[in-house]
Coordinates of C-alpha atoms and ligand atoms in Angstrom, one line a residue:
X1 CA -126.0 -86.5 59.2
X2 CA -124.3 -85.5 62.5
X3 CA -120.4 -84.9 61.8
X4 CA -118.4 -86.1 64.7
X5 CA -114.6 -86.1 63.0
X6 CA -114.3 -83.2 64.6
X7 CA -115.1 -84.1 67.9
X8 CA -113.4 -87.7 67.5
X9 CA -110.1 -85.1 66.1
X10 CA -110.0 -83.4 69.5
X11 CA -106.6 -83.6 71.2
X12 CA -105.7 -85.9 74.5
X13 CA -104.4 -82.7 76.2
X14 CA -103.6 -83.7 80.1
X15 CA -105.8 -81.9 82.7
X16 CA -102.9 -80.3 84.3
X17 CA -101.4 -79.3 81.1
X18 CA -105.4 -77.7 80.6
X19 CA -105.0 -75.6 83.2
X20 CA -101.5 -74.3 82.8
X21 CA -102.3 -73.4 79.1
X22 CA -105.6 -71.3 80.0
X23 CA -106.2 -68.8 83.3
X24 CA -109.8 -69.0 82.8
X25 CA -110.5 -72.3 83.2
X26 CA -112.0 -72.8 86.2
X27 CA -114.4 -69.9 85.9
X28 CA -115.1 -71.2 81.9
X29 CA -116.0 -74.6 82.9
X30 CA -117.8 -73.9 85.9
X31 CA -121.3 -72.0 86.9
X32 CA -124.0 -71.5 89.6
X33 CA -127.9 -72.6 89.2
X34 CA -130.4 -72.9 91.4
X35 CA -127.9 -73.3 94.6
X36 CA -126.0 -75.5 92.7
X37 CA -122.0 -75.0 91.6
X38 CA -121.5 -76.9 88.5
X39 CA -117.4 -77.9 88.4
X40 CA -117.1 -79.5 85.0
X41 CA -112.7 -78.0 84.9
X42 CA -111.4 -81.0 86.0
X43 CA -112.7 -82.8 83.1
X44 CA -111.2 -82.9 79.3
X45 CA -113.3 -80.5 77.8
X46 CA -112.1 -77.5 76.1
X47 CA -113.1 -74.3 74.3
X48 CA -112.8 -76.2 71.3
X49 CA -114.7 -79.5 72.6
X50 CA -117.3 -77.3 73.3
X51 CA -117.6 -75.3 70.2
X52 CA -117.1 -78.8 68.3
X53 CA -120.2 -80.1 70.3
X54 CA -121.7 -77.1 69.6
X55 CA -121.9 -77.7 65.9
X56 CA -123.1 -81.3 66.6
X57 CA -125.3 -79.8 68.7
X58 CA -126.7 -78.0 65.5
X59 CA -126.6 -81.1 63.2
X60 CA -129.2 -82.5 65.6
X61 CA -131.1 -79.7 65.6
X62 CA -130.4 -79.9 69.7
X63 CA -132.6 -76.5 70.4
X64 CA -135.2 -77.6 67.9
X65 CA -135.5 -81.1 69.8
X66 CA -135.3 -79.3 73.3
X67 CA -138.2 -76.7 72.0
X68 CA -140.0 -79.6 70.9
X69 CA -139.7 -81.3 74.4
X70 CA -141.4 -78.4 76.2
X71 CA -144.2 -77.7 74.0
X72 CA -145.5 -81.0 74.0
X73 CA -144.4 -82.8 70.3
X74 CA -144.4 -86.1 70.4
X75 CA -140.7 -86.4 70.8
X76 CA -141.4 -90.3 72.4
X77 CA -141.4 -91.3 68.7
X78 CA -142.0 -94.8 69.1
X79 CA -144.7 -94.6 71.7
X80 CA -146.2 -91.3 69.5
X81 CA -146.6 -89.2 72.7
X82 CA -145.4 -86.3 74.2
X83 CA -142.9 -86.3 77.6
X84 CA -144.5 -84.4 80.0
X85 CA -142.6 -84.4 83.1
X86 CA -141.8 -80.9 82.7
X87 CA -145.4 -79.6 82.4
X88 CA -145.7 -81.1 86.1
X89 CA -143.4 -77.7 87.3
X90 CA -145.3 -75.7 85.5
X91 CA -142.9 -75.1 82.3
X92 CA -144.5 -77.1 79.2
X93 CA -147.4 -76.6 76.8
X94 CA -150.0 -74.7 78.7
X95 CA -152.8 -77.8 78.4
X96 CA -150.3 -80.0 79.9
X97 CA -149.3 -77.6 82.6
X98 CA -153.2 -77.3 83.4
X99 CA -153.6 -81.1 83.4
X100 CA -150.9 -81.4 86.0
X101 CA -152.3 -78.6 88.2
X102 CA -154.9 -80.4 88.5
X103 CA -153.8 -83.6 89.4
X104 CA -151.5 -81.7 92.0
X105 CA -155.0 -79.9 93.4
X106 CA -156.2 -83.5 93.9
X107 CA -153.5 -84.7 95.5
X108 CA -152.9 -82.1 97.5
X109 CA -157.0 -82.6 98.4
X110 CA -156.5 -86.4 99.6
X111 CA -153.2 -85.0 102.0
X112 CA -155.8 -82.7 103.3
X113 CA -157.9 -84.9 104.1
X114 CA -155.6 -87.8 105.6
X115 CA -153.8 -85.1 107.9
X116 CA -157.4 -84.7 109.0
X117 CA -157.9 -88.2 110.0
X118 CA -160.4 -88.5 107.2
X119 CA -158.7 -92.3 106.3
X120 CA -158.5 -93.0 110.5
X121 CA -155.4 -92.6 112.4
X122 CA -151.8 -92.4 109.6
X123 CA -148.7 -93.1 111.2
X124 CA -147.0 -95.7 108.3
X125 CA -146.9 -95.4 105.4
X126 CA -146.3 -98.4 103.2
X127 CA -145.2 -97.3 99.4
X128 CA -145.5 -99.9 97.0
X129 CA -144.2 -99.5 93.0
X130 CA -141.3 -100.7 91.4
X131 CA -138.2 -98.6 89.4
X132 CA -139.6 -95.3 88.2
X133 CA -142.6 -95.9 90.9
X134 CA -140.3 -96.3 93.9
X135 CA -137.1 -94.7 93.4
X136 CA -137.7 -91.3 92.8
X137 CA -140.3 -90.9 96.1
X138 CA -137.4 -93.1 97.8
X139 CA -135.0 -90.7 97.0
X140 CA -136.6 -87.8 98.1
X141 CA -138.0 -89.4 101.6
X142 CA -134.6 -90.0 102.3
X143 CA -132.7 -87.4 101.5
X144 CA -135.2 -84.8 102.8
X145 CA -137.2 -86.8 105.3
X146 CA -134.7 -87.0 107.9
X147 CA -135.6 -84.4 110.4
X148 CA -139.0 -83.5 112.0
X149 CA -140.5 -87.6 110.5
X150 CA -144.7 -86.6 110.5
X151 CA -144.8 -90.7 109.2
X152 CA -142.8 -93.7 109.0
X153 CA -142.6 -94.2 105.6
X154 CA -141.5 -97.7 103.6
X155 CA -141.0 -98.1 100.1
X156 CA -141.0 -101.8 99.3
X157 CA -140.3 -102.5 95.5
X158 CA -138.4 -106.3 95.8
X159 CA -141.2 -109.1 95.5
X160 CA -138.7 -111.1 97.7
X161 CA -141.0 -111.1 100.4
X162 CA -138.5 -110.6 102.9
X163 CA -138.3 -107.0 101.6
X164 CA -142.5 -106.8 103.3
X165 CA -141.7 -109.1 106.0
X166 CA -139.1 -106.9 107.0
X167 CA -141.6 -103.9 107.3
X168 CA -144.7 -106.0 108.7
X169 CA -142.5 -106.7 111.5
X170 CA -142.5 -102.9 112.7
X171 CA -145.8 -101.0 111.4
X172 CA -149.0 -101.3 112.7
X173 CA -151.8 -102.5 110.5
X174 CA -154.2 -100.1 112.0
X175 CA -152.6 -97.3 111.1
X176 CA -151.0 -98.0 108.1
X177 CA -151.9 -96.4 104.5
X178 CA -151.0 -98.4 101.8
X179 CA -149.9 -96.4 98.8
X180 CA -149.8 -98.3 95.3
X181 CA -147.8 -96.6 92.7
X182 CA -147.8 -98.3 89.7
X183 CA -147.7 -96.4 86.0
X184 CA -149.8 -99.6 84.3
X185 CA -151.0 -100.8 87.5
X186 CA -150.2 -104.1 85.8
X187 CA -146.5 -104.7 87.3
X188 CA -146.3 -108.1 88.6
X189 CA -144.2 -107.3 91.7
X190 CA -146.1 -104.6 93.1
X191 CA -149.7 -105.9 92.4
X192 CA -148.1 -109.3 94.2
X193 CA -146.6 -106.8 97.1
X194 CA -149.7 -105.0 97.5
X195 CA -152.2 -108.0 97.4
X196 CA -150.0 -109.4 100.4
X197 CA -150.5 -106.3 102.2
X198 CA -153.9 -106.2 101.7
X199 CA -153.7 -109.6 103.7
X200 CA -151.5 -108.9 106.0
X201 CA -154.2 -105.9 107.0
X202 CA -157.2 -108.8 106.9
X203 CA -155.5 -111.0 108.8
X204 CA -155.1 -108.5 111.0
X205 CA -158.1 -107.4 111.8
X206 CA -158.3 -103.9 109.5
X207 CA -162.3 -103.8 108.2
X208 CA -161.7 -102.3 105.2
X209 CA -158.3 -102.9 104.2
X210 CA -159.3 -101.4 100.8
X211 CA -160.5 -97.8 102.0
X212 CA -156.7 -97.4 103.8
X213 CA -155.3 -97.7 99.9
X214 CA -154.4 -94.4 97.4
X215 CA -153.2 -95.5 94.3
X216 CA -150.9 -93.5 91.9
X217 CA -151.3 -94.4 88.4
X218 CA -151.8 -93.1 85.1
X219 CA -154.4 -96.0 84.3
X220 CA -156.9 -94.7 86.8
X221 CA -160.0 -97.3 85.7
X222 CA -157.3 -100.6 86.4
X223 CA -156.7 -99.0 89.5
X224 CA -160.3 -98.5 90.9
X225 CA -161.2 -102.3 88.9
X226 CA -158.8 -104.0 91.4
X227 CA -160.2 -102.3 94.5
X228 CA -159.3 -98.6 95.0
X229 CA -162.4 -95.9 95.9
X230 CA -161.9 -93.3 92.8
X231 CA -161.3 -90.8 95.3
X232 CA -158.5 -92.2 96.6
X233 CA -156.6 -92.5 93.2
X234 CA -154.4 -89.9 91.8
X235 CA -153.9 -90.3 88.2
X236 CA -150.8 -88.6 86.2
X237 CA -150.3 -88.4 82.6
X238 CA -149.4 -91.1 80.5
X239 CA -146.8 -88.3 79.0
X240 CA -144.9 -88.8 82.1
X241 CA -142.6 -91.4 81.9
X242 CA -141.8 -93.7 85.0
X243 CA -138.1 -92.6 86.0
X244 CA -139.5 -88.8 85.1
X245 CA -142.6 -89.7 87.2
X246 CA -141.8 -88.3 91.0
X247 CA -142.7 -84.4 90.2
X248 CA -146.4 -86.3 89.7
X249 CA -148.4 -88.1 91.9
X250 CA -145.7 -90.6 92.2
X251 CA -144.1 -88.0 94.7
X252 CA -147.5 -88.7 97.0
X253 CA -145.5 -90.2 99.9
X254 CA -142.8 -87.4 99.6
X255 CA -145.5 -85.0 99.4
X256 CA -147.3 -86.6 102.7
X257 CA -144.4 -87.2 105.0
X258 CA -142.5 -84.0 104.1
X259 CA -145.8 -81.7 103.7
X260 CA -146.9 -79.8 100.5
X261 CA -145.0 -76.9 100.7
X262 CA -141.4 -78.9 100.4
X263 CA -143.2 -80.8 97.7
X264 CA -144.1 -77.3 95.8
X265 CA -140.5 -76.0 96.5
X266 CA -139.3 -79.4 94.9
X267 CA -141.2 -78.4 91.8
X268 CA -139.7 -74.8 91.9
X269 CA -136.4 -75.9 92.2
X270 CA -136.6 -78.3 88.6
X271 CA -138.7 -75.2 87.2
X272 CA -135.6 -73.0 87.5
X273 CA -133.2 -75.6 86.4
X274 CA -135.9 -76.3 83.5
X275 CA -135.6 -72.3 82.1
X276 CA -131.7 -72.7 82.7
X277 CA -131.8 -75.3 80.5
X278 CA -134.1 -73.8 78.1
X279 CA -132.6 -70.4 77.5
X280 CA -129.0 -70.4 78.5
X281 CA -126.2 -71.0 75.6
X282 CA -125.2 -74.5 75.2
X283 CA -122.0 -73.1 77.0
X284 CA -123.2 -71.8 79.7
X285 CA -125.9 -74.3 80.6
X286 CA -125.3 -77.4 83.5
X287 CA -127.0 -79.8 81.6
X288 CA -125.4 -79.5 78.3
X289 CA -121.9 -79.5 79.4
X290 CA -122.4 -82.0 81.5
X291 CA -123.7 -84.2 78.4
X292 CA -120.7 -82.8 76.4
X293 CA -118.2 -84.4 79.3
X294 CA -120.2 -87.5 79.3
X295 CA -120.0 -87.7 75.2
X296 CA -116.3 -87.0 75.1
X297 CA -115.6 -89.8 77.2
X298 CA -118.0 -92.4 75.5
X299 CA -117.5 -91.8 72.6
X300 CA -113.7 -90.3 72.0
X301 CA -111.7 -92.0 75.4
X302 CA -114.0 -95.2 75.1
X303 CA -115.0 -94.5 78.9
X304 CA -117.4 -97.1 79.4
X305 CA -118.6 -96.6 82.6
X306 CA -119.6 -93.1 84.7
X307 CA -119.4 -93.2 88.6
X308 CA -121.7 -90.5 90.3
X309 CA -120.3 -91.1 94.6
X310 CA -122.7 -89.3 96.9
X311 CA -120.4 -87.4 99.9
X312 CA -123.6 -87.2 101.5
X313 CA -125.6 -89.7 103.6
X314 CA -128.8 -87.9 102.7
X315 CA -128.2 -88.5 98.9
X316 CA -126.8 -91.9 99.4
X317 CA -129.9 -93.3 97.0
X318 CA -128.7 -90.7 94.2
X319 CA -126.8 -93.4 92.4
X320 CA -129.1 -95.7 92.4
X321 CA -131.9 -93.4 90.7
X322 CA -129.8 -92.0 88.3
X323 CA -128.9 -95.9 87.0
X324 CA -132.7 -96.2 85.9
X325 CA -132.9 -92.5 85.2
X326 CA -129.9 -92.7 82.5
X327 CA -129.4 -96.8 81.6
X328 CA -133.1 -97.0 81.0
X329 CA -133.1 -94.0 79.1
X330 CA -129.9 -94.0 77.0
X331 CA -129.4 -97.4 77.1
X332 CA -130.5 -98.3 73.4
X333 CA -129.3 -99.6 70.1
X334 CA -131.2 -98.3 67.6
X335 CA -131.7 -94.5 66.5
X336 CA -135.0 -92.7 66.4
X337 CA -135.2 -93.6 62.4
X338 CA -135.0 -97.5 63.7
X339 CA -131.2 -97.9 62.3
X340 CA -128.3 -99.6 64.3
X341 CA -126.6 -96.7 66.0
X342 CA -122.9 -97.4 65.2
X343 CA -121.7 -96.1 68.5
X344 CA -121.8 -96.5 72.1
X345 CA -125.1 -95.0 73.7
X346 CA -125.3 -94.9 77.3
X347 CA -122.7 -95.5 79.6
X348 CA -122.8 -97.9 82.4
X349 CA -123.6 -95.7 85.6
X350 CA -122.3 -97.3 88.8
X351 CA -121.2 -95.2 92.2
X352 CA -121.4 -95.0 95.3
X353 CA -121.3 -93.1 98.5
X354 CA -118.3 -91.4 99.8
X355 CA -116.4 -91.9 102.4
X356 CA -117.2 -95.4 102.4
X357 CA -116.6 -96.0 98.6
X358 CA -112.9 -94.9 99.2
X359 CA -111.9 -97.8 101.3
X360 CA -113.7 -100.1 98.5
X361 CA -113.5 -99.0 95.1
X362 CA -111.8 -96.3 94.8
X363 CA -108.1 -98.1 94.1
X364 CA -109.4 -98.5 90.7
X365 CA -110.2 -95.6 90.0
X366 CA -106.9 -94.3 90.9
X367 CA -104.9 -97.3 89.8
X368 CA -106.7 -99.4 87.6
X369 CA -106.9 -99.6 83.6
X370 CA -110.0 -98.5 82.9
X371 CA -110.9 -94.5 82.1
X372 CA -113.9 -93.8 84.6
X373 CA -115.0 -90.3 84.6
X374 CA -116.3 -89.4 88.4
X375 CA -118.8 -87.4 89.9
X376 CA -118.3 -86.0 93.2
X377 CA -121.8 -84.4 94.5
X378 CA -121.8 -82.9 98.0
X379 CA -123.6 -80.2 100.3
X380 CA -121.7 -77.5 101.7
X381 CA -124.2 -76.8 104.9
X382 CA -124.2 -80.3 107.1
X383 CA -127.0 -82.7 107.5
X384 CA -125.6 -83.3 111.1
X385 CA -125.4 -81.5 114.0
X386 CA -121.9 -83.5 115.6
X387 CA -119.4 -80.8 117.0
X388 CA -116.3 -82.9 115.6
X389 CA -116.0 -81.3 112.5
X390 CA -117.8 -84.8 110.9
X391 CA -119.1 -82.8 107.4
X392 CA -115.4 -80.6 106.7
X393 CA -114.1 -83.8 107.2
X394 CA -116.7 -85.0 104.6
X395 CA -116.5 -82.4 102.3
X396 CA -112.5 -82.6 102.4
X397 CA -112.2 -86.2 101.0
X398 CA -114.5 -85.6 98.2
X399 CA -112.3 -82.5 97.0
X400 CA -108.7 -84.1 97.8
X401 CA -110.4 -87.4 95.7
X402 CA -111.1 -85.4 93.0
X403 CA -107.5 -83.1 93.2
X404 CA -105.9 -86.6 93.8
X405 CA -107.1 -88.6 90.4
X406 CA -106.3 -85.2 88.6
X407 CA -102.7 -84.9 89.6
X408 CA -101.4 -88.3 90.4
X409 CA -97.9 -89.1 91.8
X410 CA -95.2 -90.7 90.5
X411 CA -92.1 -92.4 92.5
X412 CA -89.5 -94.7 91.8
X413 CA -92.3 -97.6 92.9
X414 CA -94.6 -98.1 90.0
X415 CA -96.8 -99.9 92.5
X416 CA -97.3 -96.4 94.3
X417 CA -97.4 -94.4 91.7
X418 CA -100.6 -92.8 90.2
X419 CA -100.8 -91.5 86.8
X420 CA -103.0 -89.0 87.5
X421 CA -104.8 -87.5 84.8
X422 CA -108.3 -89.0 85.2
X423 CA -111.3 -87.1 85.1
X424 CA -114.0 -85.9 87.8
X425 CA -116.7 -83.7 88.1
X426 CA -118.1 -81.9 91.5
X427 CA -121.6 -80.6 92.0
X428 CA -121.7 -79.0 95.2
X429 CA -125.1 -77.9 96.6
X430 CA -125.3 -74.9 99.0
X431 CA -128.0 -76.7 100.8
X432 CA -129.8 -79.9 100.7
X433 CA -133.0 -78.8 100.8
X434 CA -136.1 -79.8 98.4
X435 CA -135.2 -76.6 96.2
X436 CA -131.9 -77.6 95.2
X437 CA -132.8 -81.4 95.2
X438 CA -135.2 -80.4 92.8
X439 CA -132.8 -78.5 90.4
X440 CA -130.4 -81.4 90.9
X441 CA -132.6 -83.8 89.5
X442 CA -133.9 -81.8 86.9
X443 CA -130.3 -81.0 85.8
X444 CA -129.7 -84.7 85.4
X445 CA -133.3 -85.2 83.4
X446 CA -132.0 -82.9 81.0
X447 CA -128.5 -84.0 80.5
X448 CA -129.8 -87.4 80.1
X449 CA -132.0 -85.8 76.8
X450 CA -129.1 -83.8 75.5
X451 CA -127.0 -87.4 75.6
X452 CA -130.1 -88.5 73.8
X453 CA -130.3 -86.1 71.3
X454 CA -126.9 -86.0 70.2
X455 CA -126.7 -90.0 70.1
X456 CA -130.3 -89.0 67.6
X457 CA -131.5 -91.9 70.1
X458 CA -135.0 -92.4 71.8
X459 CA -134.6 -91.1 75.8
X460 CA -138.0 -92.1 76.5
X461 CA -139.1 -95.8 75.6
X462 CA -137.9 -98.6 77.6
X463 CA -138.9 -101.8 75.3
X464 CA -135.5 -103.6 76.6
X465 CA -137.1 -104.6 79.8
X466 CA -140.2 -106.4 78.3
X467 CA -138.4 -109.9 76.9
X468 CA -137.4 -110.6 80.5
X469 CA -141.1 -109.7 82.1
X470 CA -142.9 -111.8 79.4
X471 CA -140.6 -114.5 79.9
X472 CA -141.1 -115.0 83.4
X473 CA -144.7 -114.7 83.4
X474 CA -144.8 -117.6 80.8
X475 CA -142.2 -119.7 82.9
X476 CA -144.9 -118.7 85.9
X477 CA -147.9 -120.1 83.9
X478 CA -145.5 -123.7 83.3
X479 CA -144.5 -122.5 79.7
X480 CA -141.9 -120.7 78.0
X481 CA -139.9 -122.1 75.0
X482 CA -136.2 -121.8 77.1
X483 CA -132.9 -122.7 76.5
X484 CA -131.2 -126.1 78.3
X485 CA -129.8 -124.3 81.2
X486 CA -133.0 -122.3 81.9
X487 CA -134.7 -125.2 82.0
X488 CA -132.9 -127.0 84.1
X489 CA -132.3 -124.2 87.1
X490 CA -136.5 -124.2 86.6
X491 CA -136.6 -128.0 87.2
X492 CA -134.1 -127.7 90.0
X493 CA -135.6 -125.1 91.9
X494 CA -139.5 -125.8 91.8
X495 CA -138.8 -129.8 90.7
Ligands
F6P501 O1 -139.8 -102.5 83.8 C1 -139.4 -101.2 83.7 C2 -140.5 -100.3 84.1 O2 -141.5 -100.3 83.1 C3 -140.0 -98.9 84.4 O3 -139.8 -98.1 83.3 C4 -141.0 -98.4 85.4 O4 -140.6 -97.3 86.1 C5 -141.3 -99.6 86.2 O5 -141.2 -100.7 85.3 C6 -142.5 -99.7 86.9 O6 -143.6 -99.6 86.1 P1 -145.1 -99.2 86.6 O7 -145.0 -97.9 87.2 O8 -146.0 -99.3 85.5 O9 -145.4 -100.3 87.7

């Protein structure tokens, strides 16, 4: 049984007051990886909150667990498989790592081929999944697709049809690839999204609307059943899960637009923060401490939020992937032996992108009641090219923000004073480049498992998203054994 008196024991020591009492403390609670600076000092951990995670760390058999992770155990206990995500960087159990060369090779075959017009003439690309199967390839289209565009690339997940409308209105039908990324290939909204593009092409004249599709999928035979050549599918794994899936053939349209070799460098980057991870001490490794912070406040302050703000427009989708990437993971209730877990799991991640998210939301965080531990992430070389002095001004906020919250003011006005003392973290990347975007995302995979372990809950199942799905498809079929209310906004809205 994991012990966490100790941890629960740890003393409310102000941040200011932590750095008076110790010299080190910035260059204790802070490290490079992979291009990244890790700040965890502004944040309540100490010496002793780390050597009293440490021993938790130990009770949970943490390295055991991690070890198990990257040598392919079945550590998704209730779906008895194996997480694989890592094997598709090359660090995992050597049959895995093979598996996912492969599926890279064939990937990298069908890019190939479409640069050489094999499909016809590519200039849109028009992503279709949903969660797992659209954020991550969003992410990294947008954060590193910026500059020198080879394709015009959409990722359509809503199945509000405006979301398709939207992008009908400005592609061509001749010359765009349709790219279905679905895990199951079963997912109502992207099998609806990608049927209507299929018509769209028809109606508008495209012969063989079906031979401009490449699916990505891990259930290759659904995939060729509803239409797709078997060349043009690129299966993954089952091991890899959905929000772990963009290292796979889920990354195709990242892959495409931004060209192989930023893919490949992608996978570099998460390899190195992978053997970070592996083999450095639980005090010296970015993932773990960042896990340690995020424990503290969940489970000691009764934080019950985290807020990740972006100071960078080309991570402005950051906060959006991590809510899958750590809700669907950590949100659950029950521990790997099935038993109620008797303490908060996952806190609720919300954020935003800075500036903009000062002249909104930040008053709370500065004023307001709740605890909200922050994460400042930011690039130190600019993503613009402006003269005026745009990205110091950039950078700047997101430091004074985070020196701000720390130190608080206080004058005779309570209503302008700030009690200071609240929490942040800053990741600062030398570069935004698909290296370090890589590492960054890897570093938050991680962290996300070392929350999970600790918690002794299930990081890789999602079951808590099914209810919802089966009951709309019954309500969609006339059915469904609902509730008045649901009943009656049914009858209201379709009679
Ligand atoms: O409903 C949640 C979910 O299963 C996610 O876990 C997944 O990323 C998403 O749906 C899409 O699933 P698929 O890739 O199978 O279409």
């Amino acid at each position: 049984m994991a012990d966490w008196s100790k941890i629960e024991a740890l003393p409310a020591t102000k941040l200011e007051q932590l750095f008076a009492d110790d010299a080190d403390r910035l260059s204790r609670l802070s490290l490079g990886v992979a291009g990244i600076h890790f700040d965890f000092s502004k944040t309540h951990l100490t010496m002793d909150a780390i050597t009293a995670f440490e021993q938790l760390a130990r009770e949970t058999d943490l390295a055991g667990r991690r070890e198990a992770m990257f040598t392919g155990s079945h550590v998704n206990v209730t779906e008895d498989r194996p997480v694989e995500h890592t094997a598709e960087r090359g660090e995992g159990l050597p049959d895995s790592v093979a598996r996912a060369g492969a599926y890279h090779a064939r990937m990298r075959a069908l890019i190939d081929a479409i640069e050489s017009d094999a499909l016809g003439p590519v200039r849109h690309i028009l992503h279709v999944g949903i969660g797992g199967s659209a954020l991550g390839p969003h992410l990294l289209v947008d954060a590193l697709g910026r500059e020198d565009k080879r394709y015009d690339v959409a990722i359509v997940s809503n199945v509000d049809g405006i979301a398709l409308e939207d992008v009908f209105e400005r592609f061509d039908p001749a010359a765009t690839l349709l790219v279905v990324a679905s895990k199951t290939f079963t997912t109502t909204e992207t099998m609806m999204n990608a049927e209507s593009v299929i018509a769209w092409m028809t109606e508008h004249g495209v012969e063989d609307p079906y031979g401009r599709v490449v699916a990505l999928t891990a259930s290759p035979d659904k995939a060729t059943e509803w239409g797709v050549d078997e060349t043009r599918v690129l299966p993954f794994s089952e091991g890899v899960g959905g929000r772990y899936s963009l290292w796979s053939s889920i990354g195709f349209p990242a892959a495409l637009a931004l060209g192989w070799d930023a893919f490949e460098q992608l996978l570099d980057g998460a390899a190195e923060m992978d053997r970070h991870f592996r083999l450095s001490a639980l005090h010296e490794n970015a993932p773990a401490l960042a896990a340690f912070a995020d424990l503290y406040y969940t489970q000691v302050r009764h934080a019950e939020t985290r807020a990740p703000f972006a100071y960078d427009e080309r991570l402005r989708l950051l906060p959006s992937y991590l809510q899958q990437l750590e809700m669907e993971s950590n949100g659950k209730g029950v521990t790997i032996e099935g038993k109620p877990v008797g303490r908060p799991t996952a806190a609720i991640t919300w954020g935003g992108v800075g500036t903009d998210a000062q002249h909104a939301v930040f008053q709370l965080l500065h004023q307001g009641t709740h605890l909200i531990p922050v994460e400042f992430i930011a690039v130190i070389e600019a993503g613009d090219t402006l003269d005026e002095g745009h990205h110091k001004q950039l950078l700047l906020n997101a430091f004074a923000q985070g020196g701000a919250l720390m130190k608080g003011k206080q004058v005779d006005d309570p209503a302008r004073s700030y009690s200071g003392d609240r929490p942040s973290s800053t990741l600062l990347l030398d570069q935004c480049d698909p290296r370090t975007l890589g590492a960054l995302i890897a570093f938050y995979e991680h962290r996300v498992f070392v929350n999970g372990v600790l918690l002794n809950i299930n990081s890789f199942d999602q079951f808590g998203v099914e209810l919802g799905k089966e009951m709309a498809k019954e309500a969609a079929k006339g059915g469904g054994d609902f509730d008045p209310s649901t009943n009656d906004l049914i009858k209201r809205a379709f009679g």
